[in-house]
Every structure is written in C-alpha cells, then in structure tokens.
Coordinates of C-alpha atoms and ligand atoms in Angstrom, one line a residue:
M1 CA 43.6 -97.3 -36.0
R2 CA 41.6 -97.3 -32.8
R3 CA 37.8 -97.6 -33.2
K4 CA 36.2 -95.0 -31.0
I5 CA 33.6 -95.8 -28.3
A6 CA 30.6 -93.9 -27.0
A7 CA 29.7 -95.6 -23.7
G8 CA 26.7 -94.7 -21.6
N9 CA 26.5 -95.4 -17.9
W10 CA 22.9 -95.3 -16.6
K11 CA 24.1 -95.8 -13.0
M12 CA 21.1 -96.7 -10.7
N13 CA 18.6 -95.3 -13.2
G14 CA 16.3 -96.9 -15.7
T15 CA 13.2 -99.0 -15.9
L16 CA 11.9 -101.4 -18.6
T17 CA 10.0 -98.6 -20.3
Q18 CA 13.2 -96.6 -20.7
L19 CA 14.6 -99.3 -22.9
E20 CA 12.7 -97.6 -25.6
H21 CA 15.6 -95.1 -25.8
L22 CA 17.7 -98.0 -27.1
N23 CA 15.3 -98.6 -29.9
V24 CA 15.5 -95.0 -31.0
L25 CA 19.3 -95.0 -30.7
A26 CA 19.5 -98.2 -32.8
K27 CA 17.3 -96.6 -35.5
R28 CA 19.3 -93.4 -35.5
H29 CA 22.6 -95.1 -35.7
P30 CA 22.1 -98.3 -37.8
T31 CA 25.7 -98.6 -39.0
P32 CA 27.7 -96.4 -36.7
K33 CA 31.4 -95.6 -37.4
V34 CA 32.0 -96.0 -33.6
D35 CA 31.2 -98.6 -31.0
I36 CA 28.1 -97.8 -28.9
V37 CA 27.8 -99.4 -25.5
V38 CA 25.1 -98.8 -23.0
C39 CA 25.5 -100.0 -19.4
P40 CA 22.1 -100.1 -17.7
P41 CA 21.5 -101.5 -14.2
N42 CA 21.9 -105.3 -13.9
T43 CA 18.2 -105.9 -13.9
L44 CA 17.9 -104.5 -17.4
I45 CA 20.9 -106.3 -19.0
A46 CA 18.9 -109.3 -20.3
P47 CA 15.9 -107.4 -21.6
A48 CA 18.2 -104.7 -23.1
T49 CA 20.2 -107.4 -24.9
A50 CA 17.1 -109.0 -26.1
Q51 CA 15.8 -105.7 -27.4
T52 CA 19.0 -104.5 -29.1
G53 CA 19.5 -107.9 -30.7
T54 CA 21.4 -107.6 -33.9
T55 CA 21.6 -103.8 -33.8
A56 CA 25.0 -102.0 -33.3
I57 CA 24.3 -101.3 -29.7
A58 CA 26.3 -103.4 -27.2
I59 CA 25.1 -103.8 -23.6
G60 CA 27.5 -103.5 -20.7
A61 CA 27.3 -103.8 -16.9
Q62 CA 28.5 -101.3 -14.3
D63 CA 30.5 -103.6 -12.0
C64 CA 31.4 -107.2 -11.4
H65 CA 32.8 -109.3 -8.6
T66 CA 36.4 -110.7 -8.6
A67 CA 35.1 -114.2 -8.1
T68 CA 33.1 -116.5 -10.4
T69 CA 30.7 -117.9 -7.8
G70 CA 30.5 -118.0 -4.0
A71 CA 29.2 -116.5 -0.8
H72 CA 29.0 -112.8 -1.9
T73 CA 25.5 -111.7 -1.2
G74 CA 24.2 -109.1 -3.6
D75 CA 27.1 -109.3 -6.0
T76 CA 27.2 -110.4 -9.6
S77 CA 30.0 -112.3 -11.3
A78 CA 31.4 -111.5 -14.8
Q79 CA 30.2 -115.0 -15.8
M80 CA 26.6 -114.1 -14.8
L81 CA 26.8 -110.7 -16.6
S82 CA 28.1 -112.5 -19.7
E83 CA 25.3 -115.0 -19.6
A84 CA 22.8 -112.2 -19.3
G85 CA 24.1 -110.7 -22.5
A86 CA 26.7 -108.1 -21.4
S87 CA 29.8 -107.7 -23.6
H88 CA 31.5 -105.0 -21.6
V89 CA 31.7 -104.1 -17.9
L90 CA 32.8 -100.9 -16.1
V91 CA 35.2 -101.5 -13.2
G92 CA 36.6 -99.0 -10.8
H93 CA 34.1 -96.2 -11.4
S94 CA 34.7 -93.5 -8.8
E95 CA 31.3 -94.0 -7.3
R96 CA 32.2 -97.7 -6.7
R97 CA 35.7 -96.7 -5.4
C98 CA 34.0 -94.1 -3.0
D99 CA 30.7 -95.8 -2.0
H100 CA 32.2 -99.3 -1.7
D101 CA 35.8 -98.5 -0.7
E102 CA 37.1 -100.3 -3.8
T103 CA 40.9 -100.2 -3.9
D104 CA 43.1 -100.4 -7.0
R105 CA 43.8 -104.0 -6.1
V106 CA 40.1 -104.9 -6.1
V107 CA 39.6 -103.0 -9.3
C108 CA 42.4 -105.0 -10.9
G109 CA 40.9 -108.3 -9.7
K110 CA 37.5 -107.2 -11.2
A111 CA 39.1 -106.3 -14.5
Q112 CA 41.0 -109.6 -14.5
A113 CA 37.8 -111.5 -13.8
A114 CA 36.0 -109.7 -16.6
I115 CA 38.7 -110.2 -19.2
A116 CA 39.0 -113.9 -18.2
Q117 CA 35.2 -114.2 -18.9
G118 CA 35.6 -112.6 -22.4
L119 CA 34.1 -109.2 -21.4
I120 CA 35.7 -106.0 -22.3
A121 CA 36.7 -104.2 -19.1
I122 CA 36.3 -100.4 -19.1
I123 CA 38.7 -99.5 -16.3
C124 CA 37.9 -96.1 -14.7
L125 CA 40.4 -93.8 -13.0
G126 CA 40.6 -90.2 -12.1
E127 CA 41.7 -87.7 -9.5
T128 CA 39.7 -85.9 -6.9
L129 CA 39.5 -82.1 -6.8
Q130 CA 41.7 -82.1 -3.7
Q131 CA 44.3 -84.2 -5.5
R132 CA 44.2 -81.9 -8.6
E133 CA 44.5 -78.8 -6.4
A134 CA 47.5 -80.3 -4.6
G135 CA 49.2 -80.8 -8.0
S136 CA 49.3 -84.6 -7.7
T137 CA 47.0 -85.5 -10.6
L138 CA 49.6 -87.3 -12.7
E139 CA 51.0 -89.1 -9.7
V140 CA 47.5 -90.4 -8.8
I141 CA 46.8 -91.4 -12.3
A142 CA 50.1 -93.3 -12.6
D143 CA 49.4 -95.2 -9.3
Q144 CA 45.9 -96.1 -10.4
L145 CA 47.0 -97.2 -13.8
A146 CA 49.8 -99.3 -12.5
A147 CA 47.7 -101.0 -9.8
S148 CA 44.2 -101.2 -11.5
I149 CA 45.2 -102.7 -14.9
P150 CA 45.9 -106.4 -14.9
D151 CA 48.9 -107.8 -16.8
I152 CA 46.6 -109.8 -19.0
A153 CA 44.9 -106.6 -20.4
T154 CA 45.3 -105.7 -24.0
G155 CA 43.9 -103.0 -26.2
E156 CA 41.3 -105.5 -27.4
T157 CA 40.2 -106.6 -23.9
A158 CA 40.5 -103.4 -21.9
V159 CA 39.5 -99.7 -22.3
I160 CA 40.8 -97.0 -20.0
A161 CA 38.3 -94.2 -19.0
Y162 CA 39.8 -91.1 -17.5
E163 CA 37.1 -89.5 -15.3
P164 CA 38.2 -86.7 -13.0
V165 CA 36.0 -87.2 -10.0
W166 CA 35.2 -83.5 -9.7
A167 CA 33.7 -83.5 -13.2
I168 CA 31.3 -86.4 -12.8
G169 CA 27.7 -85.4 -12.5
T170 CA 28.7 -81.8 -11.5
G171 CA 28.5 -80.0 -14.9
L172 CA 32.1 -79.1 -14.5
V173 CA 34.2 -80.3 -17.4
A174 CA 38.0 -80.6 -17.6
T175 CA 39.5 -78.2 -20.1
A176 CA 40.9 -79.5 -23.4
A177 CA 44.4 -78.8 -22.0
Q178 CA 43.7 -80.8 -18.8
I179 CA 42.3 -83.7 -20.8
G180 CA 45.1 -83.6 -23.3
E181 CA 47.7 -83.7 -20.6
V182 CA 46.2 -86.7 -18.7
H183 CA 45.4 -88.7 -21.9
G184 CA 48.9 -88.1 -23.2
F185 CA 50.3 -89.2 -19.9
I186 CA 48.1 -92.3 -19.8
R187 CA 49.2 -93.2 -23.4
A188 CA 52.9 -92.8 -22.4
Q189 CA 52.4 -95.0 -19.3
L190 CA 50.7 -97.7 -21.3
I191 CA 53.5 -97.7 -23.9
K192 CA 56.1 -97.9 -21.1
R193 CA 54.3 -100.9 -19.6
F194 CA 53.0 -102.8 -22.6
G195 CA 55.3 -101.7 -25.4
E196 CA 54.8 -99.2 -28.3
D197 CA 52.4 -101.3 -30.4
A198 CA 50.3 -102.8 -27.6
G199 CA 50.2 -99.4 -25.7
Q200 CA 48.9 -97.7 -28.8
R201 CA 46.1 -100.1 -29.2
F202 CA 44.3 -99.2 -25.9
R203 CA 41.3 -96.9 -26.3
L204 CA 41.2 -94.0 -23.9
L205 CA 37.8 -92.5 -23.0
Y206 CA 37.1 -89.2 -21.3
G207 CA 34.2 -89.0 -18.8
G208 CA 32.8 -86.1 -16.8
S209 CA 29.8 -84.1 -17.8
V210 CA 30.1 -84.8 -21.5
K211 CA 27.2 -83.2 -23.3
A212 CA 26.2 -82.5 -26.9
G213 CA 27.4 -78.9 -26.4
N214 CA 31.0 -79.8 -25.3
A215 CA 31.5 -83.1 -27.2
D216 CA 33.2 -81.6 -30.3
E217 CA 35.8 -79.8 -28.3
I218 CA 36.5 -82.9 -26.2
F219 CA 36.7 -85.3 -29.1
A220 CA 39.2 -83.0 -30.9
V221 CA 41.8 -83.6 -28.1
A222 CA 44.6 -85.9 -29.0
D223 CA 44.3 -89.4 -27.6
V224 CA 40.6 -89.1 -26.8
D225 CA 39.1 -92.2 -28.4
G226 CA 35.6 -91.6 -27.1
A227 CA 33.6 -90.8 -24.0
L228 CA 32.0 -92.4 -21.0
V229 CA 28.8 -90.5 -20.5
G230 CA 26.6 -90.6 -17.4
G231 CA 23.6 -88.3 -17.2
A232 CA 23.4 -87.5 -20.9
S233 CA 23.3 -91.2 -21.9
L234 CA 19.9 -91.7 -20.2
N235 CA 17.9 -90.0 -23.0
C236 CA 18.4 -90.8 -26.7
D237 CA 18.0 -87.2 -27.6
D238 CA 20.9 -86.3 -25.5
F239 CA 23.1 -89.3 -26.2
S240 CA 22.6 -89.4 -30.0
P241 CA 24.3 -86.1 -30.8
I242 CA 27.3 -87.1 -28.7
I243 CA 27.6 -90.3 -30.8
T244 CA 27.3 -88.2 -34.0
A245 CA 30.0 -85.8 -32.7
L246 CA 32.3 -88.8 -32.1
E247 CA 31.5 -90.2 -35.5
N248 CA 32.4 -86.9 -37.1
S249 CA 35.6 -86.3 -35.1
S250 CA 38.8 -86.9 -37.0
P251 CA 40.5 -90.3 -36.7
Ligands
LIG301 C1 29.9 -91.2 -15.3 O1 29.0 -91.6 -14.6 O2 30.8 -92.0 -15.6 C2 29.9 -89.8 -15.8 C3 30.8 -89.4 -16.5 O3 28.7 -89.1 -15.4 P1 28.3 -87.7 -16.0 O4 28.5 -87.8 -17.5 O5 26.9 -87.5 -15.6 O6 29.3 -86.7 -15.5

C-alpha cells in the first residue's frame, strides 16, 4: 500500500515568524496517517527542521542544482539542502521550468542529484492550457515523464506530482475526470518503464489550487496518493483540513 503525502510548497513566501504554523500543524497532527512535508524557502530549512524536530512534519526544499559543488552562483546543491535538514526536494516545478527555462533533461539531472544525496525527489510535470486545448496533454505528460525521471528513481526515492500549469495559483482546478485520466496514464507509463511492482510503488500527487473545499473530491480519484499544495499550505488553518481529508480518504 502506498502511504499518502500532503506536501506544501511555500514558494518565495515565509518568514521566521511564520514557522509558528508548523508548530500548530505538528500539534494538530501528532501521529498522522499520511506523510506531511512542508517546503519553505531555503533560508527557512534549517530553522524549520530545528523547530519540527521529532514531530511528524518533514521539511523539503523547492529546487536543487544538478552538481554537488562548483561555480554556480546563487544555487544550492542537494548535499547542502540535506545538511540543512531537508529530506525532500521539489524538482521541475512549472515555475522553475518557466522562470528559469528548465528543460526535462535538467529536471532529470536535479532528480538524480537529489536521489544520490538521499533526498526524496518530488518530480513535477504538467501541461499548459494551450497544450490541453490542443489535445496534446497525454503526449506532453508522456514526454515529460520519460525525460524527467532518472533511471535510478524508485517508488521509495521519487514521487511524481501532476500539476496542470493552468491550475496552479489560478483557482482553476482540474476535474475529477481530467485528474483520473492523467493519473491513470502516468501509472500505466511507470509500469511500462519500471515494471508492474516497481511502477505501482510510485506515489502520484495532484497539484493545482487544492483547498479544503475540493480536497475530498480530488482524493477520491483513483491513483491520487496525495497533493502538492501551494497557496493553501501557507496557513495551518487552510492546510490542516487538507491533511485531514487525505487521512480520511480511502486507501
Ligand atoms: C504549487 O505551487 O505547486 C501549487 C499547486 O500551487 P497552488 O496550490 O497555489 O495552486
């Protein structure tokens, strides 16, 4: 059985005082039935890790470099993130792909670096509105999957997040049918590449305007093993009910 994940992406938001939300979350979910991961900006990884300590909340990063060290001004390696206390790292988020021209090849290199460092790579993919309207969603997903996931990935070291670009931060949410179609397709592709058992072990997250009000419906979709949550993860009062909905969703 795949253990579900509620992952929060704080993006470029958050200050030291906002780490108080993690204390509240930890108190509300002392022994959660799902994994809880919060990815604050890099500056908050060490204090967040110190604060969450032995609670059930894991801390992740939002990006890493493909290299371990070197002349890459402003970048952070997986090794550095691990040393700061991160256990997970997002790679290939659409904002990185768009703002920093990250290709599937780069995303694959980042996932590989993360996994080699012992971090769990949350590999993000998703189609733009234009691609969906052109009817090429599954083709785009297939290409991204094939090129962004390194061969060393396993269900224990990598998580796949399907995030339709048009649903991120827009309030637009993919329908249950749209999510089900893409998640079923991703599962089939993973099985084709990694084999039945290994393919079944990968956890698939949906991301794109997940809120308390739509979480139950999304978590009822087959092959949805959790969510990657942006805006609603910033505040414990918004994120906590999403975690509860995931805990209450059927296995
Ligand atoms: C995200 O940043 O990955 C995301 C899904 O954002 P939001 O939940 O705000 O749409």
